[in-house]
Coordinates of C-alpha atoms in Angstrom, one line a residue:
X1 CA 57.1 42.9 -30.4
X2 CA 53.9 42.7 -28.4
X3 CA 50.6 42.0 -30.2
X4 CA 47.6 44.0 -29.0
X5 CA 44.3 42.3 -29.6
X6 CA 41.5 44.5 -30.8
X7 CA 38.3 44.4 -28.6
X8 CA 36.2 44.4 -31.8
X9 CA 37.5 40.9 -32.6
X10 CA 36.9 39.5 -29.1
X11 CA 33.2 40.5 -28.7
X12 CA 31.8 38.1 -31.3
X13 CA 33.7 35.2 -29.8
X14 CA 32.6 36.1 -26.3
X15 CA 29.0 36.5 -27.5
X16 CA 29.1 33.1 -29.2
X17 CA 30.5 31.5 -26.1
X18 CA 27.9 33.1 -23.9
X19 CA 25.2 32.0 -26.3
X20 CA 26.4 28.4 -26.1
X21 CA 26.5 28.5 -22.3
X22 CA 22.9 29.9 -22.2
X23 CA 21.7 27.2 -24.6
X24 CA 23.6 24.5 -22.6
X25 CA 22.2 25.8 -19.3
X26 CA 18.7 25.8 -20.8
X27 CA 19.0 22.2 -22.0
X28 CA 20.3 21.0 -18.6
X29 CA 17.4 22.8 -17.0
X30 CA 14.9 21.3 -19.4
X31 CA 16.4 17.8 -19.1
X32 CA 16.9 17.7 -15.3
X33 CA 14.0 19.8 -13.9
X34 CA 10.3 20.1 -14.5
X35 CA 10.4 23.8 -15.5
X36 CA 7.6 24.5 -18.0
X37 CA 6.6 20.9 -17.7
X38 CA 3.1 19.3 -18.0
X39 CA 0.4 20.5 -15.7
X40 CA -1.3 17.1 -15.5
X41 CA -0.9 13.5 -16.4
X42 CA -3.0 10.5 -17.6
X43 CA -5.9 12.4 -19.1
X44 CA -6.0 14.9 -16.2
X45 CA -6.2 12.2 -13.5
X46 CA -3.1 13.5 -11.6
X47 CA -1.7 17.0 -11.2
X48 CA 2.0 17.6 -11.7
X49 CA 2.4 18.4 -8.0
X50 CA 0.9 15.0 -7.0
X51 CA 3.2 13.1 -9.4
X52 CA 6.2 15.1 -8.3
X53 CA 5.4 14.3 -4.6
X54 CA 5.4 10.6 -5.4
X55 CA 8.5 10.7 -7.6
X56 CA 11.1 12.1 -5.3
X57 CA 14.4 13.4 -6.6
X58 CA 15.6 15.5 -9.6
X59 CA 14.6 15.1 -13.2
X60 CA 11.8 15.9 -15.6
X61 CA 8.4 14.3 -15.1
X62 CA 7.2 12.3 -18.1
X63 CA 4.2 10.1 -18.8
X64 CA 5.4 6.8 -20.1
X65 CA 2.1 5.0 -20.7
X66 CA -1.6 5.5 -20.2
X67 CA -4.3 3.0 -21.0
X68 CA -8.0 2.9 -20.0
X69 CA -10.5 0.2 -21.1
X70 CA -14.1 1.3 -21.1
X71 CA -16.5 -1.3 -19.9
X72 CA -14.0 -3.1 -17.6
X73 CA -13.0 0.3 -16.0
X74 CA -9.4 -1.0 -16.0
X75 CA -6.7 1.6 -16.2
X76 CA -3.0 1.8 -16.1
X77 CA -0.8 4.9 -15.9
X78 CA 3.0 4.9 -15.7
X79 CA 5.1 8.0 -15.0
X80 CA 8.7 8.6 -14.4
X81 CA 11.5 11.1 -13.9
X82 CA 14.1 11.5 -16.6
X83 CA 17.4 13.2 -16.4
X84 CA 20.7 13.5 -18.3
X85 CA 24.2 14.1 -17.1
X86 CA 23.0 14.1 -13.5
X87 CA 23.9 11.3 -11.1
X88 CA 20.4 10.6 -9.6
X89 CA 17.9 7.8 -9.4
X90 CA 15.2 7.7 -12.0
X91 CA 12.1 6.7 -10.1
X92 CA 9.1 5.2 -11.8
X93 CA 5.5 5.0 -10.5
X94 CA 2.8 2.7 -11.9
X95 CA -0.9 3.2 -11.0
X96 CA -3.3 0.5 -12.1
X97 CA -6.6 -1.3 -11.5
X98 CA -6.0 -4.8 -10.1
X99 CA -8.7 -7.4 -9.6
X100 CA -7.6 -9.2 -6.5
X101 CA -9.0 -11.7 -4.0
X102 CA -11.0 -10.0 -1.3
X103 CA -8.4 -10.2 1.4
X104 CA -5.3 -10.3 -0.8
X105 CA -3.9 -7.0 0.5
X106 CA -3.8 -8.7 4.0
X107 CA -2.7 -12.1 2.9
X108 CA -0.3 -11.8 0.0
X109 CA 3.5 -11.8 0.4
X110 CA 3.7 -8.8 -2.0
X111 CA 1.7 -6.7 0.5
X112 CA 3.0 -8.2 3.6
X113 CA 6.6 -7.1 2.9
X114 CA 4.9 -4.1 4.3
X115 CA 7.6 -1.8 5.7
X116 CA 5.2 -0.4 8.3
X117 CA 1.9 -0.1 6.4
X118 CA -0.5 2.7 7.6
X119 CA -4.2 2.8 6.8
X120 CA -6.7 5.5 5.8
X121 CA -8.4 7.2 8.7
X122 CA -11.8 7.0 7.2
X123 CA -13.6 7.2 3.8
X124 CA -12.2 4.8 1.3
X125 CA -10.5 1.7 2.7
X126 CA -6.8 1.9 1.8
X127 CA -3.2 1.4 3.0
X128 CA 0.3 2.5 2.1
X129 CA 3.9 1.9 2.7
X130 CA 7.0 3.7 1.2
X131 CA 6.8 1.4 -1.9
X132 CA 3.1 0.7 -2.4
X133 CA -0.4 1.9 -1.8
X134 CA -3.8 0.4 -2.3
X135 CA -7.4 1.7 -2.3
X136 CA -10.5 -0.6 -2.5
X137 CA -13.2 0.5 -4.9
X138 CA -16.4 0.9 -2.9
X139 CA -18.9 -2.0 -3.2
X140 CA -21.6 0.2 -4.7
X141 CA -19.5 0.1 -7.9
X142 CA -18.8 -3.6 -8.1
X143 CA -22.1 -4.3 -10.0
X144 CA -21.0 -2.1 -12.9
X145 CA -17.5 -3.7 -13.2
X146 CA -17.0 -7.1 -14.8
X147 CA -15.4 -9.2 -12.0
X148 CA -14.1 -12.7 -11.7
X149 CA -15.8 -14.8 -9.1
X150 CA -14.3 -13.9 -5.7
X151 CA -12.3 -10.9 -6.9
X152 CA -12.8 -7.2 -6.2
X153 CA -11.3 -4.1 -7.8
X154 CA -8.4 -2.3 -6.2
X155 CA -6.4 0.7 -7.4
X156 CA -2.7 0.4 -6.6
X157 CA 0.3 2.6 -6.9
X158 CA 3.8 1.4 -6.6
X159 CA 7.3 2.9 -7.1
X160 CA 10.4 1.2 -8.5
X161 CA 13.5 2.1 -10.5
X162 CA 11.7 1.2 -13.8
X163 CA 13.8 -2.0 -14.3
X164 CA 13.1 -4.1 -11.2
X165 CA 10.0 -4.9 -9.2
X166 CA 9.4 -2.7 -6.1
X167 CA 10.7 -5.3 -3.7
X168 CA 14.0 -5.5 -5.6
X169 CA 14.3 -1.7 -6.0
X170 CA 15.8 0.9 -3.7
X171 CA 13.4 3.6 -4.8
X172 CA 10.9 4.7 -2.1
X173 CA 8.3 7.4 -1.8
X174 CA 6.0 9.1 0.6
X175 CA 3.1 6.8 1.7
X176 CA 0.8 9.8 1.6
X177 CA 1.8 10.7 -1.9
X178 CA 1.4 7.1 -3.2
X179 CA -2.0 6.9 -1.5
X180 CA -3.0 10.2 -3.1
X181 CA -2.4 8.7 -6.6
X182 CA -4.3 5.5 -5.8
X183 CA -7.2 7.6 -4.4
X184 CA -7.3 9.8 -7.5
X185 CA -7.4 6.8 -9.8
X186 CA -10.2 5.3 -7.6
X187 CA -12.3 8.5 -8.0
X188 CA -11.9 8.1 -11.8
X189 CA -13.2 4.6 -11.7
X190 CA -16.1 5.6 -9.4
X191 CA -17.0 8.4 -11.9
X192 CA -16.6 6.2 -15.0
X193 CA -18.6 3.3 -13.4
X194 CA -21.5 5.6 -12.8
X195 CA -21.7 5.1 -9.0
X196 CA -20.4 8.5 -7.9
X197 CA -23.8 9.7 -6.8
X198 CA -24.2 6.6 -4.6
X199 CA -20.7 6.8 -3.0
X200 CA -19.7 10.5 -3.1
X201 CA -21.2 11.2 0.4
X202 CA -19.1 8.5 2.0
X203 CA -15.9 8.8 0.1
X204 CA -15.1 12.4 -0.9
X205 CA -14.2 13.9 2.4
X206 CA -11.3 16.4 2.1
X207 CA -9.0 14.3 4.3
X208 CA -9.9 11.0 2.7
X209 CA -6.2 10.2 2.2
X210 CA -5.1 10.9 5.8
X211 CA -3.2 7.9 7.2
X212 CA -3.2 6.4 10.7
X213 CA -0.3 6.8 13.1
X214 CA 1.3 3.9 14.9
X215 CA 2.7 3.1 18.3
X216 CA 5.7 1.0 19.2
X217 CA 6.1 -0.7 22.6
X218 CA 6.9 -3.9 24.4
X219 CA 4.3 -6.6 24.4
X220 CA 2.2 -7.2 27.5
X221 CA 0.9 -10.7 28.0
X222 CA -2.2 -9.3 29.6
X223 CA -2.9 -7.0 26.7
X224 CA -1.2 -8.3 23.5
X225 CA -1.4 -5.6 20.8
X226 CA -3.2 -3.4 23.3
X227 CA -6.3 -5.7 23.3
X228 CA -7.6 -6.9 26.6
X229 CA -8.6 -10.5 26.6
X230 CA -6.5 -11.4 23.4
X231 CA -4.1 -14.2 24.1
X232 CA -1.8 -16.5 22.1
X233 CA -2.0 -20.2 22.9
X234 CA 1.1 -22.2 24.0
X235 CA 1.5 -23.6 20.4
X236 CA 2.2 -20.1 19.2
X237 CA 5.6 -20.4 21.0
X238 CA 7.1 -23.5 19.4
X239 CA 10.4 -23.5 21.3
X240 CA 11.4 -22.3 24.7
X241 CA 13.3 -19.4 23.4
X242 CA 10.3 -17.9 21.5
X243 CA 8.6 -15.3 23.8
X244 CA 6.8 -12.1 23.4
X245 CA 8.9 -9.2 22.3
X246 CA 7.8 -5.9 20.8
X247 CA 4.8 -4.8 18.8
X248 CA 3.7 -2.0 16.4
X249 CA 0.0 -1.2 16.4
X250 CA -1.8 1.2 14.1
X251 CA -4.5 3.6 15.4
X252 CA -7.9 2.0 16.1
X253 CA -9.5 5.0 14.4
X254 CA -8.5 3.8 10.9
X255 CA -10.5 1.8 8.3
X256 CA -8.2 -1.1 9.2
X257 CA -6.4 -1.9 12.5
X258 CA -3.1 -3.9 12.4
X259 CA -0.5 -5.1 14.8
X260 CA 2.9 -6.3 13.8
X261 CA 3.9 -8.6 16.6
X262 CA 7.7 -9.3 16.8
X263 CA 8.5 -12.2 18.9
X264 CA 11.8 -12.9 20.6
X265 CA 13.6 -15.9 19.3
X266 CA 16.0 -17.3 16.7
X267 CA 15.5 -15.7 13.3
X268 CA 13.2 -12.9 14.6
X269 CA 9.8 -14.6 14.2
X270 CA 6.8 -12.3 13.6
X271 CA 3.2 -12.2 12.6
X272 CA 0.7 -9.5 11.7
X273 CA -2.8 -9.3 13.0
X274 CA -5.6 -7.2 11.5
X275 CA -9.3 -6.4 12.1
X276 CA -11.7 -4.2 10.2
X277 CA -15.4 -3.5 10.3
X278 CA -15.3 -1.2 7.2
X279 CA -18.2 -2.2 5.1
X280 CA -16.2 -2.5 1.9
X281 CA -13.4 -4.6 3.3
X282 CA -15.8 -6.9 5.0
X283 CA -17.9 -7.2 1.8
X284 CA -14.7 -8.0 -0.2
X285 CA -13.8 -10.8 2.2
X286 CA -17.3 -12.2 2.1
X287 CA -17.2 -12.1 -1.7
X288 CA -14.0 -14.1 -1.7
X289 CA -15.5 -16.6 0.8
X290 CA -18.2 -17.5 -1.7
X291 CA -15.5 -18.7 -4.1
X292 CA -13.0 -20.2 -1.8
X293 CA -12.1 -20.4 1.9
X294 CA -10.4 -17.4 3.4
X295 CA -6.8 -18.0 4.2
X296 CA -6.1 -17.3 7.9
X297 CA -9.0 -15.0 8.2
X298 CA -12.7 -15.0 8.8
X299 CA -15.8 -12.8 8.9
X300 CA -17.6 -12.6 12.2
X301 CA -21.3 -11.5 12.3
X302 CA -22.6 -9.7 15.4
X303 CA -25.9 -8.0 16.1
X304 CA -24.4 -4.6 15.5
X305 CA -22.5 -5.4 12.4
X306 CA -19.8 -7.6 10.8
X307 CA -16.0 -7.6 11.1
X308 CA -13.1 -9.3 9.3
X309 CA -10.2 -10.7 11.4
X310 CA -7.1 -12.1 9.9
X311 CA -3.4 -12.9 10.5
X312 CA -0.3 -13.3 8.5
X313 CA 2.7 -15.4 9.4
X314 CA 5.9 -14.0 8.2
X315 CA 8.3 -16.5 6.6
X316 CA 10.7 -17.0 9.5
X317 CA 7.9 -17.6 11.9
X318 CA 6.1 -20.0 9.5
X319 CA 9.3 -22.0 9.0
X320 CA 9.8 -22.2 12.7
X321 CA 6.3 -23.5 13.3
X322 CA 6.5 -26.1 10.4
X323 CA 9.9 -27.3 11.7
X324 CA 8.1 -28.4 14.8
X325 CA 6.0 -30.9 12.9
X326 CA 7.0 -34.2 14.6
X327 CA 5.7 -36.4 11.8
X328 CA 3.1 -38.1 14.0
X329 CA 0.0 -36.3 12.7
X330 CA 0.5 -33.2 14.7
X331 CA -0.8 -30.1 13.0
X332 CA 1.6 -27.2 13.9
X333 CA -0.8 -24.5 12.5
X334 CA -4.0 -25.8 14.1
X335 CA -3.8 -23.1 16.8
X336 CA -4.4 -20.3 14.3
X337 CA -8.1 -20.7 14.4
X338 CA -8.0 -20.1 18.2
X339 CA -5.9 -17.0 17.6
X340 CA -8.5 -15.6 15.2
X341 CA -11.4 -16.4 17.6
X342 CA -9.6 -14.7 20.5
X343 CA -8.8 -11.7 18.4
X344 CA -12.5 -11.4 17.3
X345 CA -13.8 -11.7 20.8
X346 CA -11.5 -9.0 22.1
X347 CA -12.4 -6.7 19.3
X348 CA -16.1 -7.4 19.8
X349 CA -15.8 -6.6 23.5
X350 CA -13.9 -3.4 22.7
X351 CA -16.7 -2.4 20.2
X352 CA -19.3 -3.4 22.8
X353 CA -20.8 -5.7 20.2
X354 CA -22.8 -8.7 21.3
X355 CA -24.6 -11.7 19.8
X356 CA -21.5 -12.6 17.8
X357 CA -21.1 -15.9 15.9
X358 CA -17.4 -16.7 16.4

């Protein structure tokens, strides 16, 4: 005998099932998207669109921590994406004030694992990779911020997986998005330090976070890094198999110019050269020089202005140079001073500066 189900008994069950599915879909949407999420983060410092651009992927945006100390103008904001039941990365971004040595962003291993750093076109001095960004607080503000001798305030933004430091994490982001966060935080410090009126004309251009482009090409001995007159002495090539190779140069229109010089030879030796006449970066280097000697960098004074020139030896190149120490008093890094002088002279000639003290 066939049993016939009555529709009246099925509808409540179907309605309950449908309700459960709607609730589950709503929870998944809430957990794994930013629908109806926060409009801003860290006391209005960042918009949700700015944070979303820096934290690529799926998941809900969340503010993990926000601290701001009054008189020191120190701040820290940590944000992340959260998700459930979705196989995706959970990127984390930290924006903070850091009191660093004047040229530390050019001379620290943390920043020199650079992954093709680009620099701001103009306005605030800054730089960014796919993992980190930095912006230097303008020097007009330094007097209102308690600083250690030789240090200057930077605002930094860096992404990670929330468990490991950036260099040990696979999480990356847009350099422009990271720079935008660092720039927004810098504007907060400028306002809170009471120096906005002094610096707003220089630093609040609409495209203040535009980044420089870069060119890749083979090195030319007559124009290394595209600079006529710049040369590397023989000691820069410690073995016969080390020769000029390829180079990456950033646009000369930026607040900082840099050249990643990749030499041919065992282990892939390389070095990075940089120059800047941006008043804040030069002032930062000079402030450090009053406390301790600059490491592989110097400030050159000319009649038309001042410039900072510096270089960074990547580990494989440094090891190669140090291996050539013959134990008889030879100084394998003594040639670095000549490299800096040659770089400064070529930059001064390009700027048509004279009366320089090299």
